[in-house]
Amino acid sequence: MPIIYYVEDDQAIGYVIEKTINHSGMIGKGFQKGELFLDAYKKEKPDLILLDVMLPDISGLELLKSIRKVDKETPIMMISALQSEMDKVIALDLGADDYMTKPFGVLELTSRIQAKLRKRIDEKLYQLKNVVLDDKKHLCYMNDHEIYLTNKEFSILKLLLKNKGVVVTKESIFKEVWETDFIGETRTLDMHIKSLREKINQNEAEIEIKTIRGIGYQVE
């Protein structure tokens, strides 16, 4: 079940948030102070964070900045009584994924939470036929079997699946996987592609990595 942390010092609003989260089949953990939230966050990252802007100890915007320094992925939604366009722009510029003003409806809160969670799931799973990559858990499944891939193999296959049906140049692969613009000796890449093809064939995966001569590779 998805775990959602919410930071809200108003007990009445906190109660509504928790009931909404639990009623939607998720787990909610509430905090009335920013410091308590940070302590919990350092121990376990949630799937989504709801942050009130005005808190008794630390501003929600300061919490947002602190989180984004180390975590660019966890969805963060601000909840605030501040309704001006500039307030929203500041929060979004600092890395918030959404901004909801008080008072809010239960249906709206539920819809926004589910939209953020769906987007995160979609961004973390890459699938083509019977091949699935779970980027969050760094796992690969072929034909319903968990398959071991090296870090480079995983990164190459993820890049190909993200661009399925499109030719991915060798330059792009080196830039994304090896983080370099210098191609140099391509034999290393060729070896990783060969190993991936062997694992695809051995596990009866219904995909094929095609070589586009002189350009790169394409998965279909």
Short mmCIF file of C-alpha atoms in Angstrom, two decimals:
data_model
loop_
_atom_site.label_atom_id
_atom_site.label_comp_id
_atom_site.label_asym_id
_atom_site.label_seq_id
_atom_site.Cartn_x
_atom_site.Cartn_y
_atom_site.Cartn_z
CA MET A 1 0.00 0.00 0.00
CA PRO A 2 1.27 3.51 -0.77
CA ILE A 3 2.51 5.44 2.26
CA ILE A 4 1.69 9.14 2.44
CA TYR A 5 3.23 11.57 4.92
CA TYR A 6 1.27 14.71 5.64
CA VAL A 7 2.44 17.71 7.68
CA GLU A 8 -0.47 19.72 9.04
CA ASP A 9 -0.69 21.51 12.40
CA ASP A 10 -4.47 22.02 12.25
CA GLN A 11 -5.88 18.90 13.91
CA ALA A 12 -9.28 19.18 12.20
CA ILE A 13 -7.73 19.38 8.73
CA GLY A 14 -5.24 16.65 9.63
CA TYR A 15 -8.15 14.41 10.61
CA VAL A 16 -9.84 14.97 7.24
CA ILE A 17 -6.61 14.25 5.38
CA GLU A 18 -5.98 11.03 7.29
CA LYS A 19 -9.54 9.76 6.80
CA THR A 20 -9.34 10.57 3.09
CA ILE A 21 -6.05 8.71 2.69
CA ASN A 22 -7.17 5.65 4.68
CA HIS A 23 -10.53 5.50 2.91
CA SER A 24 -8.65 5.36 -0.41
CA GLY A 25 -6.75 2.26 0.70
CA MET A 26 -3.49 4.04 1.50
CA ILE A 27 -1.51 4.51 4.69
CA GLY A 28 -1.30 8.01 6.14
CA LYS A 29 1.24 9.21 8.70
CA GLY A 30 0.62 12.68 10.08
CA PHE A 31 2.96 15.20 11.70
CA GLN A 32 2.11 18.51 13.32
CA LYS A 33 5.69 19.79 13.26
CA GLY A 34 8.31 19.88 10.54
CA GLU A 35 11.09 18.45 12.72
CA LEU A 36 9.05 15.33 13.50
CA PHE A 37 8.36 14.87 9.81
CA LEU A 38 12.05 15.19 8.89
CA ASP A 39 13.02 12.59 11.50
CA ALA A 40 10.54 10.12 10.02
CA TYR A 41 11.50 10.98 6.44
CA LYS A 42 15.18 10.22 7.12
CA LYS A 43 14.23 6.75 8.33
CA GLU A 44 11.75 5.87 5.57
CA LYS A 45 10.75 7.68 2.41
CA PRO A 46 7.02 7.77 1.65
CA ASP A 47 5.38 7.47 -1.76
CA LEU A 48 3.97 11.00 -1.55
CA ILE A 49 4.22 14.03 0.76
CA LEU A 50 1.55 16.59 1.63
CA LEU A 51 3.03 19.77 3.11
CA ASP A 52 1.25 22.65 4.80
CA VAL A 53 3.07 25.93 4.11
CA MET A 54 2.56 27.59 7.49
CA LEU A 55 3.79 25.39 10.36
CA PRO A 56 4.68 26.25 13.98
CA ASP A 57 8.39 25.42 13.73
CA ILE A 58 9.60 25.22 10.11
CA SER A 59 8.01 26.72 7.02
CA GLY A 60 6.65 24.15 4.60
CA LEU A 61 8.66 25.88 1.88
CA GLU A 62 11.86 25.33 3.88
CA LEU A 63 10.94 21.66 4.24
CA LEU A 64 10.34 21.52 0.51
CA LYS A 65 13.77 23.00 -0.22
CA SER A 66 15.46 20.58 2.20
CA ILE A 67 13.82 17.55 0.61
CA ARG A 68 14.55 18.60 -2.95
CA LYS A 69 18.27 18.93 -2.18
CA VAL A 70 18.45 15.15 -1.69
CA ASP A 71 15.27 13.82 -3.30
CA LYS A 72 14.05 14.89 -6.72
CA GLU A 73 11.58 12.04 -7.19
CA THR A 74 9.10 11.81 -4.31
CA PRO A 75 5.93 13.72 -5.29
CA ILE A 76 5.27 16.70 -3.01
CA MET A 77 1.95 18.54 -2.86
CA MET A 78 1.63 21.79 -0.95
CA ILE A 79 -1.59 22.51 0.96
CA SER A 80 -2.05 26.12 2.07
CA ALA A 81 -4.49 28.88 2.89
CA LEU A 82 -2.26 31.20 0.83
CA GLN A 83 -4.10 31.56 -2.45
CA SER A 84 -2.22 34.15 -4.49
CA GLU A 85 -0.69 33.20 -7.82
CA MET A 86 2.76 34.21 -6.56
CA ASP A 87 2.50 31.84 -3.57
CA LYS A 88 1.80 28.99 -5.96
CA VAL A 89 4.58 30.00 -8.35
CA ILE A 90 7.16 30.14 -5.54
CA ALA A 91 6.23 26.66 -4.32
CA LEU A 92 6.27 25.17 -7.81
CA ASP A 93 9.61 26.83 -8.59
CA LEU A 94 11.07 25.26 -5.44
CA GLY A 95 10.10 21.80 -6.65
CA ALA A 96 6.51 21.18 -5.57
CA ASP A 97 4.51 18.94 -7.91
CA ASP A 98 1.16 20.46 -7.02
CA TYR A 99 -0.41 23.20 -4.90
CA MET A 100 -3.88 22.93 -3.38
CA THR A 101 -5.55 25.76 -1.49
CA LYS A 102 -7.67 25.53 1.65
CA PRO A 103 -10.51 24.90 2.05
CA PHE A 104 -10.54 21.86 -0.21
CA GLY A 105 -12.96 19.04 -0.91
CA VAL A 106 -12.32 15.40 -0.08
CA LEU A 107 -12.95 14.33 -3.68
CA GLU A 108 -10.45 16.86 -5.01
CA LEU A 109 -7.79 15.75 -2.52
CA THR A 110 -8.36 12.10 -3.40
CA SER A 111 -8.19 12.79 -7.13
CA ARG A 112 -4.97 14.79 -6.88
CA ILE A 113 -3.27 12.18 -4.69
CA GLN A 114 -4.23 9.34 -7.02
CA ALA A 115 -3.06 11.31 -10.07
CA LYS A 116 0.36 11.88 -8.52
CA LEU A 117 0.71 8.24 -7.52
CA ARG A 118 -0.34 7.03 -10.98
CA LYS A 119 2.20 9.30 -12.61
CA ARG A 120 4.94 8.00 -10.34
CA ILE A 121 4.05 4.39 -11.08
CA ASP A 122 4.02 5.09 -14.81
CA GLU A 123 7.44 6.73 -14.58
CA LYS A 124 8.93 3.82 -12.69
CA LEU A 125 7.67 0.91 -14.79
CA TYR A 126 8.85 0.29 -18.32
CA GLN A 127 7.16 -2.52 -20.21
CA LEU A 128 7.13 -4.00 -23.68
CA LYS A 129 5.22 -7.24 -24.20
CA ASN A 130 6.44 -9.70 -21.53
CA VAL A 131 9.46 -7.64 -20.45
CA VAL A 132 9.06 -5.33 -17.44
CA LEU A 133 11.61 -3.08 -15.75
CA ASP A 134 10.83 -1.81 -12.27
CA ASP A 135 13.13 1.19 -12.02
CA LYS A 136 12.28 1.90 -8.38
CA LYS A 137 13.26 -1.60 -7.22
CA HIS A 138 15.87 -2.03 -9.96
CA LEU A 139 14.35 -5.35 -11.04
CA CYS A 140 13.86 -6.92 -14.46
CA TYR A 141 11.21 -9.48 -15.36
CA MET A 142 11.15 -11.49 -18.55
CA ASN A 143 8.30 -13.87 -19.19
CA ASP A 144 7.25 -13.48 -15.52
CA HIS A 145 10.70 -14.49 -14.24
CA GLU A 146 13.04 -12.16 -12.35
CA ILE A 147 16.21 -11.79 -14.38
CA TYR A 148 19.55 -10.51 -13.14
CA LEU A 149 20.96 -7.60 -15.12
CA THR A 150 24.15 -5.72 -14.42
CA ASN A 151 23.79 -2.00 -13.74
CA LYS A 152 24.88 -1.12 -17.28
CA GLU A 153 22.60 -3.73 -18.86
CA PHE A 154 19.68 -2.42 -16.83
CA SER A 155 20.37 1.18 -17.83
CA ILE A 156 20.74 0.29 -21.52
CA LEU A 157 17.53 -1.74 -21.59
CA LYS A 158 15.66 1.00 -19.72
CA LEU A 159 16.80 3.59 -22.26
CA LEU A 160 15.70 1.35 -25.14
CA LEU A 161 12.30 0.63 -23.53
CA LYS A 162 11.73 4.33 -22.84
CA ASN A 163 12.27 4.89 -26.55
CA LYS A 164 10.61 1.72 -27.85
CA GLY A 165 10.11 1.77 -31.58
CA VAL A 166 12.65 4.58 -31.95
CA VAL A 167 16.31 4.23 -32.91
CA VAL A 168 18.60 5.13 -30.00
CA THR A 169 22.00 6.26 -31.19
CA LYS A 170 25.21 4.98 -29.71
CA GLU A 171 26.03 8.57 -28.77
CA SER A 172 22.82 8.76 -26.73
CA ILE A 173 23.54 5.48 -24.97
CA PHE A 174 27.05 6.56 -23.99
CA LYS A 175 25.76 9.91 -22.79
CA GLU A 176 22.93 8.40 -20.70
CA VAL A 177 24.56 5.21 -19.42
CA TRP A 178 28.25 6.12 -19.24
CA GLU A 179 27.62 9.84 -18.73
CA THR A 180 30.11 10.84 -21.37
CA ASP A 181 29.97 12.41 -24.83
CA PHE A 182 33.04 10.44 -25.89
CA ILE A 183 32.19 7.18 -27.66
CA GLY A 184 35.73 5.87 -28.08
CA GLU A 185 35.86 2.07 -28.19
CA THR A 186 32.35 0.76 -28.86
CA ARG A 187 33.26 -2.85 -28.12
CA THR A 188 32.14 -2.40 -24.51
CA LEU A 189 28.66 -1.37 -25.65
CA ASP A 190 28.57 -4.22 -28.16
CA MET A 191 29.37 -6.70 -25.39
CA HIS A 192 26.55 -5.40 -23.19
CA ILE A 193 24.09 -5.59 -26.08
CA LYS A 194 25.21 -9.16 -26.82
CA SER A 195 24.70 -10.13 -23.18
CA LEU A 196 21.22 -8.57 -23.15
CA ARG A 197 20.26 -10.45 -26.31
CA GLU A 198 21.40 -13.73 -24.78
CA LYS A 199 19.26 -13.15 -21.69
CA ILE A 200 16.29 -12.16 -23.86
CA ASN A 201 16.60 -15.37 -25.89
CA GLN A 202 17.25 -17.62 -22.90
CA ASN A 203 14.13 -16.37 -21.13
CA GLU A 204 11.84 -16.37 -24.19
CA ALA A 205 11.25 -12.64 -23.96
CA GLU A 206 9.02 -11.34 -26.74
CA ILE A 207 11.22 -8.41 -27.66
CA GLU A 208 14.13 -7.95 -30.00
CA ILE A 209 17.07 -5.55 -29.91
CA LYS A 210 17.80 -4.61 -33.49
CA THR A 211 21.07 -3.16 -34.71
CA ILE A 212 20.60 -0.15 -36.96
CA ARG A 213 23.87 -0.23 -38.83
CA GLY A 214 26.05 2.82 -38.31
CA ILE A 215 23.51 4.48 -35.99
CA GLY A 216 22.54 2.52 -32.90
CA TYR A 217 19.88 0.16 -31.58
CA GLN A 218 16.12 -0.19 -31.48
CA VAL A 219 13.88 -2.41 -29.36
CA GLU A 220 10.56 -3.72 -30.66
#
